[in-house]
Coordinates of N, CA and C in Angstrom, one line a residue:
M1 N 81.2 129.7 71.0 CA 81.9 130.7 71.8 C 83.3 130.1 72.1
I2 N 84.4 130.9 72.0 CA 85.7 130.4 72.2 C 86.0 130.5 73.8
P3 N 86.4 129.4 74.4 CA 86.7 129.4 75.8 C 87.7 130.4 76.2
K4 N 87.4 131.1 77.4 CA 88.3 132.2 77.8 C 89.7 131.8 78.1
N5 N 89.9 130.5 78.4 CA 91.2 130.1 78.8 C 92.0 129.5 77.6
T6 N 91.6 129.7 76.4 CA 92.2 129.2 75.2 C 93.7 129.6 75.1
I7 N 94.0 130.9 75.3 CA 95.4 131.4 75.2 C 96.2 130.8 76.3
A8 N 95.7 130.7 77.5 CA 96.4 130.1 78.6 C 96.8 128.7 78.3
L9 N 95.9 127.9 77.6 CA 96.2 126.5 77.3 C 97.4 126.4 76.3
F10 N 97.3 127.3 75.3 CA 98.4 127.3 74.3 C 99.7 127.6 74.9
V11 N 99.8 128.7 75.7 CA 101.0 129.1 76.3 C 101.5 128.0 77.2
L12 N 100.6 127.4 78.0 CA 101.0 126.3 78.8 C 101.7 125.1 78.0
L13 N 101.0 124.8 76.9 CA 101.5 123.7 76.2 C 102.9 124.0 75.5
I14 N 103.0 125.1 74.8 CA 104.2 125.4 74.1 C 105.3 125.7 75.0
S15 N 105.0 126.1 76.3 CA 106.1 126.4 77.2 C 106.6 125.2 77.9
F16 N 105.7 124.2 78.2 CA 106.1 123.1 79.1 C 106.3 121.8 78.4
L17 N 105.8 121.6 77.2 CA 105.9 120.3 76.6 C 107.1 120.1 75.7
A18 N 108.2 119.9 76.4 CA 109.5 119.5 75.7 C 109.9 118.2 76.2
F19 N 109.0 117.2 76.2 CA 109.1 116.0 77.1 C 109.9 114.9 76.5
P20 N 109.7 113.6 76.9 CA 110.6 112.5 77.1 C 111.5 112.1 75.9
Q21 N 112.4 111.2 76.4 CA 113.4 110.7 75.4 C 114.1 109.5 75.7
G22 N 114.3 109.1 76.8 CA 114.9 107.8 77.2 C 116.4 107.6 76.7
N23 N 116.6 106.4 76.1 CA 118.0 106.0 75.8 C 118.6 107.0 74.8
C24 N 117.9 107.6 74.0 CA 118.4 108.5 73.0 C 118.4 110.0 73.5
S25 N 118.0 110.2 74.7 CA 118.0 111.6 75.2 C 118.6 111.6 76.6
K26 N 119.4 112.6 76.9 CA 120.0 112.8 78.2 C 119.0 113.3 79.2
F27 N 118.0 114.0 78.8 CA 117.2 114.8 79.7 C 115.9 114.2 80.1
Y28 N 115.4 113.2 79.3 CA 114.1 112.7 79.7 C 114.0 111.2 79.6
P29 N 113.5 110.5 80.7 CA 113.3 109.1 80.5 C 112.2 108.8 79.5
M30 N 112.3 107.8 78.7 CA 111.3 107.5 77.7 C 110.9 106.0 77.9
E31 N 110.2 105.8 79.0 CA 109.8 104.4 79.4 C 108.3 104.5 79.6
K32 N 107.6 103.5 79.1 CA 106.2 103.4 79.3 C 105.9 103.3 80.8
G33 N 104.9 104.0 81.3 CA 104.5 104.0 82.7 C 105.1 105.1 83.5
T34 N 106.2 105.8 83.0 CA 106.8 106.9 83.7 C 105.8 108.0 83.8
S35 N 105.7 108.6 85.0 CA 104.7 109.7 85.2 C 105.3 110.9 85.9
F36 N 104.8 112.0 85.7 CA 105.2 113.3 86.2 C 104.0 114.1 86.7
Q37 N 104.2 114.8 87.8 CA 103.1 115.7 88.2 C 103.7 117.1 88.6
Y38 N 103.1 118.1 88.1 CA 103.6 119.5 88.3 C 102.5 120.3 89.0
T39 N 102.9 121.1 89.9 CA 101.9 122.0 90.6 C 102.2 123.4 90.2
M40 N 101.2 124.1 89.8 CA 101.3 125.5 89.4 C 100.8 126.4 90.5
S41 N 101.5 127.5 90.8 CA 101.1 128.4 91.8 C 101.4 129.8 91.3
N42 N 100.7 130.8 92.0 CA 100.9 132.2 91.6 C 102.0 132.8 92.4
K43 N 102.3 134.1 92.2 CA 103.4 134.7 92.8 C 103.3 134.7 94.4
K44 N 102.1 134.5 94.9 CA 101.9 134.5 96.3 C 102.0 133.1 96.9
G45 N 102.2 132.1 96.0 CA 102.4 130.7 96.5 C 101.1 130.0 96.5
K46 N 100.0 130.5 96.0 CA 98.7 129.9 96.1 C 98.6 128.9 94.8
T47 N 98.2 127.7 95.1 CA 98.1 126.7 94.0 C 97.0 127.1 93.0
E48 N 97.3 127.0 91.7 CA 96.3 127.4 90.7 C 96.0 126.2 89.8
G49 N 96.7 125.1 89.9 CA 96.4 124.0 89.1 C 97.4 122.9 89.2
I50 N 97.0 121.7 88.8 CA 97.9 120.5 88.7 C 97.9 119.9 87.3
T51 N 99.1 119.6 86.8 CA 99.3 119.0 85.5 C 99.9 117.6 85.7
D52 N 99.2 116.6 85.3 CA 99.7 115.2 85.3 C 100.0 114.7 83.9
Y53 N 101.2 114.1 83.8 CA 101.6 113.5 82.5 C 102.0 112.0 82.8
S54 N 101.7 111.2 81.8 CA 102.2 109.8 81.8 C 102.5 109.3 80.4
I55 N 103.6 108.5 80.3 CA 103.9 107.9 79.0 C 103.1 106.7 78.8
T56 N 102.3 106.6 77.8 CA 101.4 105.5 77.6 C 101.8 104.6 76.5
K57 N 102.8 105.0 75.7 CA 103.2 104.1 74.6 C 104.6 104.6 74.1
V58 N 105.5 103.6 73.8 CA 106.8 103.9 73.2 C 107.0 103.0 72.0
E59 N 107.4 103.6 70.9 CA 107.7 102.9 69.7 C 109.1 103.2 69.1
N60 N 109.7 102.2 68.5 CA 111.0 102.4 67.9 C 110.9 102.0 66.4
S61 N 111.4 103.0 65.5 CA 111.3 102.7 64.1 C 112.3 103.6 63.4
G62 N 113.1 103.0 62.5 CA 114.1 103.8 61.7 C 115.1 104.5 62.5
G63 N 115.5 104.0 63.6 CA 116.5 104.7 64.4 C 115.9 105.8 65.3
H64 N 114.6 106.0 65.2 CA 113.9 107.1 66.0 C 113.0 106.4 67.1
T65 N 112.9 107.1 68.2 CA 112.0 106.6 69.3 C 110.8 107.6 69.4
T66 N 109.6 107.2 69.4 CA 108.4 108.0 69.5 C 107.6 107.6 70.8
A67 N 107.4 108.6 71.6 CA 106.6 108.4 72.8 C 105.2 109.1 72.7
T68 N 104.2 108.4 73.2 CA 102.9 109.0 73.3 C 102.7 109.4 74.8
M69 N 102.4 110.7 75.0 CA 102.2 111.3 76.3 C 100.8 111.7 76.6
S70 N 100.2 111.2 77.7 CA 98.9 111.6 78.1 C 99.0 112.8 79.1
M71 N 98.2 113.8 78.9 CA 98.3 115.0 79.8 C 96.9 115.4 80.3
R72 N 96.9 115.7 81.6 CA 95.6 116.1 82.2 C 95.9 117.3 83.1
F73 N 95.1 118.4 82.9 CA 95.3 119.6 83.7 C 94.0 119.8 84.5
T74 N 94.1 120.0 85.8 CA 93.0 120.3 86.7 C 93.2 121.6 87.4
D75 N 92.2 122.4 87.7 CA 92.3 123.7 88.4 C 92.5 123.5 89.9
E76 N 92.5 124.6 90.6 CA 92.8 124.6 92.0 C 91.7 123.9 92.8
K77 N 90.6 123.7 92.2 CA 89.5 123.0 92.9 C 89.4 121.6 92.5
G78 N 90.3 121.1 91.7 CA 90.3 119.7 91.3 C 89.4 119.4 90.1
K79 N 88.9 120.5 89.4 CA 88.1 120.3 88.2 C 88.9 120.2 87.0
E80 N 88.6 119.2 86.2 CA 89.4 118.9 85.0 C 89.1 120.1 84.0
V81 N 90.2 120.7 83.5 CA 90.1 121.8 82.5 C 90.3 121.2 81.1
F82 N 91.3 120.4 80.9 CA 91.4 119.7 79.6 C 92.4 118.5 79.7
V83 N 92.2 117.6 78.8 CA 93.1 116.5 78.6 C 93.6 116.5 77.2
S84 N 94.7 115.8 77.0 CA 95.3 115.8 75.6 C 96.3 114.7 75.5
D85 N 96.5 114.1 74.3 CA 97.6 113.2 74.0 C 98.5 113.8 72.9
Y86 N 99.8 113.6 73.0 CA 100.6 114.2 72.0 C 101.8 113.3 71.9
K87 N 102.6 113.4 70.8 CA 103.7 112.5 70.5 C 105.0 113.4 70.4
M88 N 106.1 112.7 70.8 CA 107.4 113.3 70.7 C 108.4 112.3 70.1
T89 N 109.3 112.9 69.4 CA 110.3 112.0 68.7 C 111.7 112.3 69.1
C90 N 112.4 111.2 69.5 CA 113.8 111.4 69.8 C 114.7 110.8 68.7
T91 N 115.6 111.6 68.2 CA 116.4 111.2 67.0 C 117.8 110.7 67.4
G92 N 118.2 110.8 68.6 CA 119.6 110.5 69.0 C 120.4 111.8 69.3
D93 N 120.0 112.9 68.7 CA 120.7 114.2 68.9 C 119.9 115.0 69.9
G94 N 118.7 114.6 70.2 CA 117.8 115.3 71.1 C 116.3 114.9 70.7
I95 N 115.4 115.8 71.1 CA 114.0 115.6 70.8 C 113.4 116.7 70.0
K96 N 112.3 116.3 69.3 CA 111.4 117.3 68.6 C 110.0 117.0 69.0
L97 N 109.3 118.1 69.4 CA 107.9 118.0 69.7 C 107.1 118.6 68.5
D98 N 106.3 117.8 67.9 CA 105.5 118.2 66.7 C 104.6 119.4 67.1
Y99 N 104.6 120.5 66.4 CA 103.8 121.7 66.8 C 102.3 121.3 66.7
N100 N 101.9 120.4 65.9 CA 100.5 120.0 65.9 C 100.0 119.4 67.2
S101 N 101.0 118.8 67.9 CA 100.7 118.2 69.2 C 100.4 119.3 70.3
L102 N 100.7 120.6 70.0 CA 100.6 121.6 71.0 C 99.1 122.0 71.2
V103 N 98.3 121.6 70.3 CA 96.8 121.9 70.4 C 96.1 120.7 71.1
P104 N 95.5 121.0 72.2 CA 94.8 119.9 72.9 C 93.8 119.2 72.1
S105 N 93.8 117.8 72.0 CA 92.9 117.1 71.2 C 91.5 117.3 71.6
Q106 N 91.2 117.5 72.9 CA 89.9 117.8 73.4 C 89.3 119.1 72.8
M107 N 90.2 120.1 72.7 CA 89.8 121.4 72.2 C 89.4 121.2 70.7
I108 N 90.3 120.5 69.9 CA 90.0 120.3 68.5 C 88.6 119.6 68.3
Q109 N 88.4 118.6 69.1 CA 87.1 117.9 69.1 C 85.9 118.8 69.4
Q110 N 86.1 119.7 70.4 CA 85.1 120.6 70.8 C 84.8 121.6 69.7
Y111 N 85.8 122.1 69.1 CA 85.6 123.1 68.0 C 85.0 122.5 66.7
T112 N 85.4 121.2 66.5 CA 84.8 120.5 65.3 C 83.3 120.3 65.5
E113 N 82.9 119.9 66.7 CA 81.5 119.7 67.0 C 80.8 121.1 66.9
M114 N 81.5 122.2 67.1 CA 80.8 123.5 67.0 C 80.7 124.0 65.5
G115 N 81.3 123.2 64.6 CA 81.3 123.5 63.2 C 82.4 124.4 62.8
L116 N 83.5 124.6 63.6 CA 84.6 125.4 63.3 C 85.7 124.6 62.5
E117 N 86.4 125.2 61.6 CA 87.5 124.6 60.9 C 88.8 125.2 61.5
M118 N 89.8 124.3 61.7 CA 91.1 124.7 62.2 C 92.3 124.4 61.3
D119 N 93.2 125.3 61.1 CA 94.4 125.1 60.3 C 95.6 125.4 61.3
I120 N 96.4 124.4 61.4 CA 97.5 124.5 62.4 C 98.9 124.5 61.6
S121 N 99.7 125.4 61.9 CA 101.1 125.5 61.3 C 102.1 125.9 62.4
G122 N 103.4 125.7 62.1 CA 104.4 126.1 63.1 C 105.7 125.5 62.9
T123 N 106.6 125.6 63.9 CA 107.9 125.1 63.9 C 108.1 124.2 65.1
D124 N 108.6 123.0 65.0 CA 108.8 122.1 66.1 C 109.7 122.6 67.2
I125 N 109.4 122.3 68.4 CA 110.2 122.6 69.5 C 111.4 121.6 69.6
E126 N 112.6 122.1 69.6 CA 113.8 121.2 69.7 C 114.6 121.4 71.0
L127 N 115.0 120.3 71.5 CA 115.9 120.3 72.7 C 117.0 119.3 72.5
P128 N 118.2 119.8 72.2 CA 119.4 119.0 71.9 C 119.9 118.3 73.2
N129 N 120.6 117.2 73.0 CA 121.2 116.4 74.1 C 122.3 117.2 74.8
N130 N 123.1 117.9 73.9 CA 124.3 118.5 74.4 C 124.0 120.0 74.7
L131 N 123.9 120.3 76.0 CA 123.6 121.7 76.4 C 124.9 122.3 77.1
S132 N 125.1 123.6 76.9 CA 126.2 124.2 77.6 C 125.8 125.7 77.9
V133 N 126.4 126.2 78.9 CA 126.0 127.6 79.3 C 126.4 128.6 78.2
G134 N 125.5 129.5 77.9 CA 125.7 130.4 76.8 C 125.2 130.0 75.5
Q135 N 124.7 128.7 75.4 CA 124.3 128.1 74.1 C 122.9 128.8 73.7
Q136 N 122.8 129.1 72.4 CA 121.6 129.6 71.8 C 120.8 128.4 71.2
L137 N 119.5 128.4 71.5 CA 118.6 127.3 71.0 C 117.7 127.9 69.9
T138 N 117.2 127.0 69.0 CA 116.3 127.5 67.9 C 115.0 128.0 68.4
D139 N 114.4 128.9 67.7 CA 113.0 129.5 68.1 C 112.0 128.4 67.8
A140 N 110.8 128.6 68.3 CA 109.7 127.7 68.1 C 108.4 128.5 68.1
N141 N 107.4 128.0 67.4 CA 106.1 128.7 67.3 C 105.0 127.8 66.9
V142 N 103.7 128.2 67.1 CA 102.6 127.5 66.6 C 101.5 128.6 66.3
T143 N 100.8 128.4 65.2 CA 99.7 129.3 64.8 C 98.5 128.5 64.5
V144 N 97.4 128.9 65.1 CA 96.1 128.2 64.8 C 95.1 129.2 64.3
K145 N 94.6 128.9 63.1 CA 93.6 129.7 62.5 C 92.2 129.0 62.6
I146 N 91.3 129.6 63.2 CA 90.0 129.0 63.4 C 88.9 129.8 62.6
S147 N 88.1 129.1 61.9 CA 87.1 129.8 61.0 C 85.8 129.1 60.9
M148 N 84.8 129.9 60.8 CA 83.4 129.4 60.5 C 82.7 130.5 59.8
T149 N 81.5 130.3 59.4 CA 80.8 131.3 58.7 C 80.6 132.5 59.5
G150 N 81.1 133.7 59.0 CA 81.0 134.9 59.7 C 82.0 135.2 60.8
M151 N 83.0 134.3 61.0 CA 83.9 134.5 62.1 C 85.3 133.8 61.7
N152 N 86.4 134.6 62.0 CA 87.7 134.1 61.8 C 88.5 134.5 63.0
M153 N 89.4 133.6 63.5 CA 90.2 133.9 64.7 C 91.6 133.3 64.5
S154 N 92.6 134.0 64.9 CA 94.0 133.5 64.8 C 94.6 133.5 66.1
I155 N 95.3 132.5 66.5 CA 96.0 132.4 67.8 C 97.5 132.0 67.4
K156 N 98.4 132.8 67.9 CA 99.8 132.5 67.6 C 100.6 132.6 68.9
V157 N 101.5 131.7 69.1 CA 102.4 131.7 70.2 C 103.8 131.5 69.7
D158 N 104.8 132.4 70.1 CA 106.2 132.3 69.7 C 107.1 132.2 70.9
Q159 N 108.1 131.3 70.8 CA 109.2 131.3 71.7 C 110.5 131.7 71.0
V160 N 111.1 132.8 71.5 CA 112.3 133.3 70.8 C 113.3 133.6 71.9
N161 N 114.6 133.9 71.4 CA 115.7 134.2 72.2 C 115.9 133.1 73.3
R162 N 115.8 131.9 72.9 CA 116.0 130.7 73.8 C 117.5 130.6 74.0
K163 N 117.9 130.6 75.3 CA 119.3 130.6 75.6 C 119.6 129.8 77.0
V164 N 120.7 129.0 77.0 CA 121.0 128.3 78.2 C 121.8 129.4 79.1
E165 N 121.2 129.8 80.2 CA 121.7 130.8 81.0 C 122.8 130.4 82.0
K166 N 122.6 129.2 82.7 CA 123.5 128.8 83.7 C 123.1 127.4 84.2
K167 N 123.9 126.9 85.1 CA 123.6 125.6 85.8 C 123.3 126.0 87.3
E168 N 122.3 125.2 87.8 CA 121.8 125.6 89.2 C 121.2 124.3 89.8
T169 N 121.4 124.2 91.1 CA 120.8 123.1 91.9 C 119.4 123.6 92.4
V170 N 118.4 122.7 92.2 CA 117.0 123.1 92.5 C 116.4 122.0 93.5
T171 N 115.7 122.4 94.5 CA 115.1 121.5 95.4 C 113.5 121.7 95.4
T172 N 112.8 120.6 95.1 CA 111.4 120.6 95.2 C 110.9 119.4 96.1
S173 N 109.6 119.3 96.2 CA 109.1 118.1 97.0 C 109.5 116.8 96.4
A174 N 109.9 116.8 95.1 CA 110.2 115.6 94.4 C 111.7 115.2 94.6
G175 N 112.5 116.1 95.2 CA 113.9 115.8 95.4 C 114.9 117.0 95.1
N176 N 116.2 116.7 95.0 CA 117.2 117.7 94.7 C 117.7 117.4 93.3
F177 N 117.9 118.4 92.4 CA 118.2 118.2 91.0 C 119.3 119.3 90.6
D178 N 120.3 118.8 89.8 CA 121.2 119.6 89.2 C 120.7 120.0 87.8
C179 N 120.5 121.2 87.5 CA 119.7 121.7 86.3 C 120.5 122.6 85.4
Y180 N 120.1 122.6 84.1 CA 120.4 123.7 83.2 C 119.2 124.6 83.2
V181 N 119.5 125.9 83.2 CA 118.4 126.9 83.2 C 118.3 127.5 81.8
I182 N 117.2 127.4 81.2 CA 116.9 127.9 79.8 C 116.0 129.1 79.9
A183 N 116.4 130.3 79.4 CA 115.5 131.5 79.4 C 115.0 131.7 78.0
Q184 N 113.8 132.2 77.9 CA 113.2 132.5 76.6 C 112.2 133.6 76.7
D185 N 112.0 134.3 75.6 CA 110.9 135.3 75.5 C 109.7 134.6 74.8
N186 N 108.5 134.9 75.3 CA 107.3 134.3 74.8 C 106.3 135.4 74.4
T187 N 105.7 135.2 73.2 CA 104.7 136.2 72.8 C 103.4 135.4 72.3
S188 N 102.3 135.8 72.8 CA 101.0 135.3 72.2 C 100.2 136.4 71.6
E189 N 99.6 136.1 70.5 CA 98.8 137.1 69.8 C 97.4 136.5 69.4
T190 N 96.4 137.1 69.7 CA 95.0 136.7 69.4 C 94.3 137.9 68.8
M191 N 93.9 137.8 67.6 CA 93.1 138.8 66.9 C 93.7 140.2 67.0
G192 N 95.1 140.2 66.9 CA 95.8 141.5 66.9 C 96.2 141.9 68.3
V193 N 95.8 141.3 69.4 CA 96.1 141.6 70.7 C 97.3 140.8 71.2
K194 N 98.4 141.4 71.5 CA 99.7 140.7 71.9 C 99.9 140.7 73.4
T195 N 100.4 139.7 73.9 CA 100.9 139.5 75.3 C 102.3 139.0 75.3
S196 N 103.2 139.6 76.0 CA 104.6 139.1 76.1 C 105.0 138.8 77.5
F197 N 105.8 137.8 77.7 CA 106.4 137.5 79.0 C 107.7 136.7 78.8
L198 N 108.5 136.7 79.9 CA 109.7 136.0 79.9 C 109.5 134.7 80.7
S199 N 110.2 133.6 80.4 CA 110.1 132.4 81.2 C 111.5 131.8 81.3
R200 N 111.6 131.0 82.4 CA 112.9 130.3 82.7 C 112.5 128.8 83.0
L201 N 113.2 127.9 82.4 CA 112.9 126.5 82.5 C 114.2 125.8 83.1
W202 N 114.0 125.0 84.2 CA 115.0 124.2 84.8 C 114.9 122.8 84.3
L203 N 116.0 122.2 83.7 CA 116.0 120.9 83.2 C 117.1 120.1 83.9
A204 N 116.7 118.9 84.3 CA 117.7 117.9 84.9 C 117.8 116.7 84.1
E205 N 119.0 116.2 84.0 CA 119.3 115.0 83.2 C 118.6 113.8 83.8
G206 N 117.9 113.0 83.0 CA 117.2 111.8 83.4 C 115.8 112.1 84.0
V207 N 115.5 113.3 84.1 CA 114.2 113.7 84.7 C 113.4 114.6 83.7
G208 N 114.0 115.6 83.2 CA 113.3 116.6 82.3 C 113.1 117.9 83.1
M209 N 111.9 118.5 82.9 CA 111.6 119.7 83.5 C 111.4 119.6 85.0
V210 N 112.1 120.4 85.8 CA 111.9 120.4 87.2 C 111.2 121.6 87.7
K211 N 111.4 122.7 87.0 CA 110.7 123.9 87.4 C 110.6 124.9 86.3
Q212 N 109.6 125.7 86.3 CA 109.5 126.8 85.3 C 108.8 128.0 86.0
E213 N 109.4 129.2 85.7 CA 108.9 130.4 86.2 C 108.6 131.3 85.0
T214 N 107.5 132.1 85.1 CA 107.1 133.1 84.1 C 107.1 134.4 84.8
Y215 N 107.5 135.5 84.0 CA 107.6 136.8 84.5 C 106.9 137.8 83.6
Q216 N 106.5 138.9 84.2 CA 106.0 140.0 83.4 C 107.1 140.7 82.7
K217 N 106.8 141.6 81.8 CA 107.9 142.3 81.0 C 108.8 143.1 82.0
N218 N 108.3 143.5 83.1 CA 109.1 144.3 84.1 C 109.9 143.4 85.0
G219 N 109.8 142.1 84.8 CA 110.5 141.2 85.6 C 109.8 140.6 86.8
D220 N 108.6 141.1 87.2 CA 107.9 140.6 88.3 C 107.4 139.1 88.0
L221 N 107.5 138.3 89.0 CA 107.1 136.9 88.9 C 105.5 136.8 88.7
M222 N 105.1 136.0 87.7 CA 103.7 135.8 87.4 C 103.2 134.5 88.1
N223 N 103.9 133.4 87.7 CA 103.5 132.1 88.3 C 104.7 131.1 88.2
L224 N 104.6 130.0 88.9 CA 105.6 129.1 89.1 C 105.0 127.7 88.9
M225 N 105.8 126.8 88.2 CA 105.4 125.4 88.1 C 106.6 124.5 88.6
E226 N 106.3 123.6 89.5 CA 107.4 122.7 90.0 C 107.0 121.3 89.9
L227 N 108.0 120.4 89.7 CA 107.8 119.0 89.7 C 107.6 118.6 91.2
T228 N 106.4 118.0 91.4 CA 106.0 117.6 92.8 C 105.9 116.0 92.9
Q229 N 105.8 115.3 91.8 CA 105.9 113.8 91.8 C 106.6 113.3 90.6
F230 N 107.4 112.3 90.7 CA 108.1 111.7 89.6 C 108.3 110.2 89.9
N231 N 107.7 109.4 89.0 CA 107.8 107.9 89.1 C 108.2 107.2 87.8
K232 N 109.1 106.3 87.9 CA 109.6 105.5 86.8 C 109.2 104.0 87.0

């Protein structure tokens, strides 16, 4: 049986994981031991979950820096929903997040134990060092095809129309931050059923993601994620 929160996990990952970079990135520290905590709430301000990230390993090779990030998501009751590890590469011009890393390793293991086969394809998420208001960013996507005898399922998540909208100062419980605001359209499709929504991402130099909001197609706020702890 496919977990009912599968789509939510994919959207969460592809929307939020544009992480670290350190010396070769303006926007994210890339130091082992750095940790981030984000609190997700609904449009009424009720907490729906907590996401904790920590950098567990940093490697330098061939002029590139690669960080291993550990991620843990718990629901509003403190119950662990999933954990995952993924890698990001900083090239000096910015970062790339491997689309394969967008699929939680825990979910891959679970599906494998169930006898399912998974085929993952897509386009890496890119975030350049040099951002400016009005700048267009490249699209990103991930597609996962899941199959076993008598059953086939496809999950696809696209990020399109990525654009730097403006600069804005944001205040959270973690502090005050000067941010670039990146807007994008998101579409998820599972077995022919499509869901679309808009999101905005606030990025601060030296910190990374400070806030993200997602909206329905009519512009109504769906949920909010804010940086609530940051430690280097």
